[in-house]
mmCIF file of C-alpha atoms in Angstrom:
data_model
loop_
_atom_site.group_PDB
_atom_site.id
_atom_site.type_symbol
_atom_site.label_atom_id
_atom_site.label_comp_id
_atom_site.label_asym_id
_atom_site.label_seq_id
_atom_site.Cartn_x
_atom_site.Cartn_y
_atom_site.Cartn_z
ATOM 1 C CA MET A 1 17.084 -15.187 -3.333
ATOM 2 C CA TRP A 2 18.641 -13.557 -6.386
ATOM 3 C CA ARG A 3 21.469 -14.561 -8.695
ATOM 4 C CA PRO A 4 23.201 -12.297 -11.239
ATOM 5 C CA LEU A 5 23.518 -13.810 -14.694
ATOM 6 C CA CYS A 6 26.513 -11.597 -15.446
ATOM 7 C CA PRO A 7 29.974 -12.254 -14.024
ATOM 8 C CA ALA A 8 31.209 -9.972 -11.271
ATOM 9 C CA THR A 9 33.005 -7.841 -13.873
ATOM 10 C CA LEU A 10 29.653 -7.081 -15.584
ATOM 11 C CA GLY A 11 30.725 -8.678 -18.868
ATOM 12 C CA SER A 12 29.099 -9.508 -22.163
ATOM 13 C CA ARG A 13 25.683 -10.429 -20.759
ATOM 14 C CA CYS A 14 25.188 -6.818 -19.619
ATOM 15 C CA ARG A 15 23.899 -4.336 -22.202
ATOM 16 C CA GLY A 16 22.918 -0.691 -22.195
ATOM 17 C CA GLY A 17 23.850 -0.046 -18.573
ATOM 18 C CA ARG A 18 21.597 -2.876 -17.320
ATOM 19 C CA VAL A 19 22.288 -6.283 -15.817
ATOM 20 C CA GLN A 20 20.127 -9.388 -15.824
ATOM 21 C CA VAL A 21 19.258 -10.872 -12.435
ATOM 22 C CA ARG A 22 17.501 -14.182 -11.831
ATOM 23 C CA LEU A 23 15.085 -14.337 -8.899
ATOM 24 C CA GLY A 24 14.864 -17.567 -6.942
ATOM 25 C CA GLY A 25 16.362 -20.802 -8.283
ATOM 26 C CA ARG A 26 17.091 -22.026 -11.791
ATOM 27 C CA ALA A 27 13.439 -21.708 -12.821
ATOM 28 C CA GLY A 28 13.058 -18.214 -11.423
ATOM 29 C CA PRO A 29 12.156 -15.311 -13.715
ATOM 30 C CA ILE A 30 14.839 -12.991 -15.074
ATOM 31 C CA LEU A 31 14.728 -9.283 -14.264
ATOM 32 C CA GLU A 32 16.824 -6.586 -15.920
ATOM 33 C CA VAL A 33 18.023 -3.918 -13.496
ATOM 34 C CA PRO A 34 20.045 -0.742 -14.128
ATOM 35 C CA THR A 35 23.659 -0.856 -13.033
ATOM 36 C CA ASP A 36 27.148 0.427 -13.824
ATOM 37 C CA GLU A 37 30.718 -0.699 -13.213
ATOM 38 C CA ARG A 38 30.485 0.291 -9.546
ATOM 39 C CA ALA A 39 27.256 -1.635 -8.914
ATOM 40 C CA GLY A 40 27.402 -4.863 -6.958
ATOM 41 C CA PRO A 41 25.179 -7.139 -4.858
ATOM 42 C CA ILE A 42 24.134 -4.338 -2.485
ATOM 43 C CA ALA A 43 22.953 -2.150 -5.374
ATOM 44 C CA TRP A 44 21.068 -5.057 -6.926
ATOM 45 C CA ARG A 45 19.403 -5.910 -3.602
ATOM 46 C CA ARG A 46 18.298 -2.304 -3.133
ATOM 47 C CA PHE A 47 16.782 -2.251 -6.618
ATOM 48 C CA LEU A 48 14.979 -5.548 -6.109
ATOM 49 C CA ALA A 49 13.711 -4.430 -2.702
ATOM 50 C CA SER A 50 11.564 -1.837 -4.465
ATOM 51 C CA HIS A 51 9.942 -4.432 -6.716
ATOM 52 C CA ALA A 52 8.175 -7.767 -6.465
ATOM 53 C CA TYR A 53 9.619 -10.710 -4.529
ATOM 54 C CA PRO A 54 11.313 -8.727 -1.742
ATOM 55 C CA SER A 55 13.786 -10.404 0.624
ATOM 56 C CA THR A 56 11.980 -8.911 3.650
ATOM 57 C CA PRO A 57 8.526 -7.422 4.320
ATOM 58 C CA ARG A 58 8.130 -3.791 3.287
ATOM 59 C CA ALA A 59 6.754 -1.052 5.526
ATOM 60 C CA ALA A 60 3.535 0.572 4.332
ATOM 61 C CA VAL A 61 0.767 2.840 5.587
ATOM 62 C CA ALA A 62 -2.979 3.022 5.028
ATOM 63 C CA ALA A 63 -5.602 5.562 6.029
ATOM 64 C CA VAL A 64 -9.014 5.037 7.578
ATOM 65 C CA VAL A 65 -10.547 8.369 6.551
ATOM 66 C CA CYS A 66 -14.022 8.997 7.987
ATOM 67 C CA ARG A 67 -16.701 11.588 7.233
ATOM 68 C CA THR A 68 -19.958 12.106 9.154
ATOM 69 C CA ASP A 69 -22.023 14.424 6.976
ATOM 70 C CA GLY A 70 -24.570 11.699 6.153
ATOM 71 C CA LEU A 71 -26.883 9.417 8.096
ATOM 72 C CA GLU A 72 -23.986 7.032 8.816
ATOM 73 C CA ARG A 73 -20.244 7.338 9.142
ATOM 74 C CA ARG A 74 -18.630 6.706 5.777
ATOM 75 C CA TYR A 75 -15.102 5.612 4.954
ATOM 76 C CA LEU A 76 -12.916 6.394 1.952
ATOM 77 C CA LEU A 77 -11.847 3.597 -0.423
ATOM 78 C CA ALA A 78 -9.498 3.888 -3.388
ATOM 79 C CA GLN A 79 -9.478 1.715 -6.499
ATOM 80 C CA ARG A 80 -5.950 0.473 -7.041
ATOM 81 C CA GLY A 81 -4.209 1.386 -10.278
ATOM 82 C CA LYS A 82 -1.229 -0.952 -9.980
ATOM 83 C CA ALA A 83 -0.144 -4.310 -8.545
ATOM 84 C CA PRO A 84 -0.882 -5.987 -6.290
ATOM 85 C CA ARG A 85 -4.550 -6.493 -7.206
ATOM 86 C CA ALA A 86 -4.863 -3.624 -9.665
ATOM 87 C CA GLY A 87 -8.497 -2.616 -10.162
ATOM 88 C CA SER A 88 -9.665 -3.734 -6.725
ATOM 89 C CA TRP A 89 -10.609 -1.471 -3.823
ATOM 90 C CA SER A 90 -8.738 -0.807 -0.585
ATOM 91 C CA LEU A 91 -8.037 1.846 1.996
ATOM 92 C CA PRO A 92 -5.838 4.563 0.479
ATOM 93 C CA GLY A 93 -2.147 4.212 1.271
ATOM 94 C CA GLY A 94 1.192 2.989 0.000
ATOM 95 C CA SER A 95 4.819 2.319 0.805
ATOM 96 C CA LEU A 96 6.599 4.167 3.571
ATOM 97 C CA GLU A 97 9.761 5.925 2.412
ATOM 98 C CA LEU A 98 13.108 5.528 4.151
ATOM 99 C CA GLY A 99 13.386 7.986 7.054
ATOM 100 C CA GLU A 100 9.702 8.934 6.852
ATOM 101 C CA ALA A 101 7.567 8.920 10.010
ATOM 102 C CA VAL A 102 4.342 6.911 9.825
ATOM 103 C CA LEU A 103 1.958 9.874 10.106
ATOM 104 C CA VAL A 104 4.005 11.904 7.632
ATOM 105 C CA GLY A 105 3.917 9.012 5.190
ATOM 106 C CA VAL A 106 0.202 8.340 5.465
ATOM 107 C CA ALA A 107 -0.603 12.050 5.103
ATOM 108 C CA ARG A 108 1.545 12.162 1.968
ATOM 109 C CA GLU A 109 -0.176 9.093 0.486
ATOM 110 C CA VAL A 110 -3.667 10.469 1.155
ATOM 111 C CA GLU A 111 -2.740 13.772 -0.451
ATOM 112 C CA GLU A 112 -1.229 12.043 -3.511
ATOM 113 C CA GLU A 113 -4.043 9.526 -4.013
ATOM 114 C CA CYS A 114 -7.060 11.486 -2.788
ATOM 115 C CA GLY A 115 -6.142 15.183 -2.809
ATOM 116 C CA LEU A 116 -6.908 15.629 0.897
ATOM 117 C CA THR A 117 -4.610 17.639 3.161
ATOM 118 C CA ALA A 118 -4.376 19.002 6.691
ATOM 119 C CA ALA A 119 -6.928 21.624 5.643
ATOM 120 C CA THR A 120 -9.739 19.053 6.046
ATOM 121 C CA LEU A 121 -8.131 16.144 7.923
ATOM 122 C CA ARG A 122 -7.546 15.615 11.625
ATOM 123 C CA TRP A 123 -5.288 12.646 12.314
ATOM 124 C CA HIS A 124 -5.371 10.393 15.361
ATOM 125 C CA PRO A 125 -1.846 10.704 16.848
ATOM 126 C CA THR A 126 -0.894 7.011 16.532
ATOM 127 C CA PRO A 127 -1.746 4.087 14.232
ATOM 128 C CA ILE A 128 -4.862 2.239 15.392
ATOM 129 C CA THR A 129 -3.642 -1.226 14.343
ATOM 130 C CA ALA A 130 -1.268 -3.019 11.974
ATOM 131 C CA THR A 131 -2.015 -5.644 9.316
ATOM 132 C CA ASP A 132 -0.181 -7.841 6.810
ATOM 133 C CA ALA A 133 -0.824 -7.855 3.074
ATOM 134 C CA ILE A 134 0.765 -10.980 1.566
ATOM 135 C CA PHE A 135 0.288 -11.934 -2.086
ATOM 136 C CA PHE A 136 1.656 -14.942 -3.947
ATOM 137 C CA GLY A 137 2.244 -14.603 -7.687
ATOM 138 C CA GLU A 138 1.521 -17.034 -10.484
ATOM 139 C CA VAL A 139 5.233 -17.886 -10.768
ATOM 140 C CA GLU A 140 6.610 -19.734 -7.737
ATOM 141 C CA ILE A 141 9.888 -18.228 -6.593
ATOM 142 C CA GLY A 142 12.479 -20.156 -4.600
ATOM 143 C CA ASP A 143 10.706 -21.911 -1.743
ATOM 144 C CA GLY A 144 7.355 -20.328 -2.551
ATOM 145 C CA ASP A 145 8.196 -16.800 -1.442
ATOM 146 C CA PRO A 146 5.423 -14.184 -1.740
ATOM 147 C CA GLU A 147 5.398 -11.775 -4.657
ATOM 148 C CA PHE A 148 4.473 -8.921 -2.299
ATOM 149 C CA HIS A 149 4.549 -8.662 1.492
ATOM 150 C CA TYR A 150 3.648 -5.389 3.209
ATOM 151 C CA LEU A 151 3.386 -4.682 6.933
ATOM 152 C CA ILE A 152 0.821 -1.885 7.063
ATOM 153 C CA ALA A 153 0.389 0.703 9.811
ATOM 154 C CA GLN A 154 -3.314 1.597 9.761
ATOM 155 C CA CYS A 155 -3.973 5.233 10.677
ATOM 156 C CA PHE A 156 -7.202 7.155 11.278
ATOM 157 C CA ALA A 157 -8.322 10.641 10.254
ATOM 158 C CA TRP A 158 -11.565 12.610 10.408
ATOM 159 C CA HIS A 159 -12.432 14.412 7.183
ATOM 160 C CA ALA A 160 -14.491 17.599 7.146
ATOM 161 C CA PRO A 161 -15.935 17.923 3.609
ATOM 162 C CA GLY A 162 -16.747 21.362 2.369
ATOM 163 C CA PRO A 163 -15.579 24.214 0.178
ATOM 164 C CA LEU A 164 -11.910 23.844 1.120
ATOM 165 C CA GLU A 165 -11.357 20.520 -0.687
ATOM 166 C CA GLU A 166 -13.055 17.289 -1.738
ATOM 167 C CA ALA A 167 -11.538 13.875 -2.345
ATOM 168 C CA VAL A 168 -10.390 13.439 -5.959
ATOM 169 C CA ALA A 169 -8.549 10.384 -7.318
ATOM 170 C CA GLY A 170 -4.926 10.973 -8.239
ATOM 171 C CA ASP A 171 -1.509 9.314 -8.463
ATOM 172 C CA ASP A 172 -2.111 5.527 -8.743
ATOM 173 C CA ALA A 173 -5.748 5.643 -7.543
ATOM 174 C CA LEU A 174 -8.226 5.077 -10.384
ATOM 175 C CA ASP A 175 -11.348 6.095 -8.469
ATOM 176 C CA LEU A 176 -12.626 6.868 -4.960
ATOM 177 C CA GLN A 177 -15.780 5.936 -3.062
ATOM 178 C CA TRP A 178 -17.243 6.673 0.359
ATOM 179 C CA LEU A 179 -18.908 3.616 1.955
ATOM 180 C CA SER A 180 -20.675 2.998 5.265
ATOM 181 C CA VAL A 181 -19.810 -0.105 7.277
ATOM 182 C CA PRO A 182 -22.858 -2.069 5.978
ATOM 183 C CA GLU A 183 -22.022 -1.055 2.403
ATOM 184 C CA LEU A 184 -18.405 -2.048 2.908
ATOM 185 C CA ALA A 185 -19.455 -5.440 4.291
ATOM 186 C CA ARG A 186 -21.667 -6.120 1.272
ATOM 187 C CA ARG A 187 -18.996 -5.053 -1.205
ATOM 188 C CA ALA A 188 -16.323 -7.130 0.517
ATOM 189 C CA SER A 189 -18.442 -10.285 0.343
ATOM 190 C CA VAL A 190 -19.786 -9.811 -3.192
ATOM 191 C CA GLU A 191 -16.933 -8.164 -5.104
ATOM 192 C CA GLY A 192 -13.909 -9.315 -3.145
ATOM 193 C CA LEU A 193 -12.299 -6.048 -2.100
ATOM 194 C CA LEU A 194 -8.535 -6.086 -1.818
ATOM 195 C CA SER A 195 -7.891 -7.858 1.495
ATOM 196 C CA GLY A 196 -11.629 -7.384 2.000
ATOM 197 C CA GLY A 197 -11.668 -8.988 5.421
ATOM 198 C CA ASP A 198 -8.781 -6.827 6.611
ATOM 199 C CA VAL A 199 -10.354 -3.635 5.261
ATOM 200 C CA LEU A 200 -13.625 -4.368 7.014
ATOM 201 C CA GLU A 201 -11.851 -5.472 10.195
ATOM 202 C CA VAL A 202 -9.731 -2.307 10.292
ATOM 203 C CA VAL A 203 -12.799 -0.097 9.805
ATOM 204 C CA ARG A 204 -14.609 -1.981 12.578
ATOM 205 C CA ILE A 205 -11.619 -1.428 14.861
ATOM 206 C CA ALA A 206 -11.898 2.292 14.105
ATOM 207 C CA GLU A 207 -15.631 2.181 14.870
ATOM 208 C CA SER A 208 -14.944 0.510 18.235
ATOM 209 C CA LEU A 209 -12.269 3.082 19.131
ATOM 210 C CA ILE A 210 -14.665 5.899 18.250
ATOM 211 C CA GLU A 211 -17.462 4.420 20.346
ATOM 212 C CA CYS A 212 -15.270 3.949 23.426
ATOM 213 C CA GLY A 213 -13.722 7.399 23.131
ATOM 214 C CA ILE A 214 -10.130 6.379 22.373
ATOM 215 C CA ILE A 215 -10.409 8.187 19.058
ATOM 216 C CA ALA A 216 -11.421 11.725 19.922
ATOM 217 C CA PRO A 217 -14.785 12.899 18.567
ATOM 218 C CA GLU A 218 -14.931 14.602 15.220
ATOM 219 C CA PRO A 219 -14.114 18.305 15.573
ATOM 220 C CA SER A 220 -17.177 20.511 15.399
#
C-alpha cells in the first residue's frame, strides 16, 4: 500500500536525507520519510508502520483505573492531545512497544499520561477484554483502508488516592477526569467520547467482573 517516488538508487527526488513515499494508489497522499543509501522497502515499511495508514493493525493498551473514595466507583478518563480524535476523552493508554508485555506497557502509559505508579495502583493480572479502535480519514487511501487501526488490550487497576500521588495529566494527555458510570454514560451520549460506546462497555465489563468477584476487591 505504499510506493516510493524515488528510484531504487534514491536519486534526484530525494533531498536532505529524506525520501518521498506515496500511500495508496495514484491519488494517495505523499509522505516524506527519513532514509539513507542503505534504506529500502523494509525501512520504509517500518517507518510507515508507526504513522497513519498502517499495513496491519497495531497493538495498544488501555487502562480502566478505578477509585472508590466517593459515593460511587469512579473511573479515570484522559483528554487526548493527538490524533486520532485529538481533544476527545478516552481511557488512558497508547501503543504497545515491541517486546513489551501488556501489563508493563499499560503501567508505563498510565505513568506517562497520568502520573500514577505502582505506589497507588494494583493491577488485575490479565486484560479484562480487548477492543478495536478503527478510524477512517478524510482522504481515502487505496481500497478505503483505515487511517488508524488499533487492537487494544483493556486492563484494570484499583487506585488508592492519598498523599503518595494523585493523577496529573502529562505526556500527550491534555486533562484528566474521574467519572462514575452514570456520568460516563451521559458524557458519551451528549459529547461523543472517543469510541464512547466502547469506553462505556469496557467500564461496564469491569463493573460486572468486580460484582462477581473475578476482579479481586479493592485492597483495604
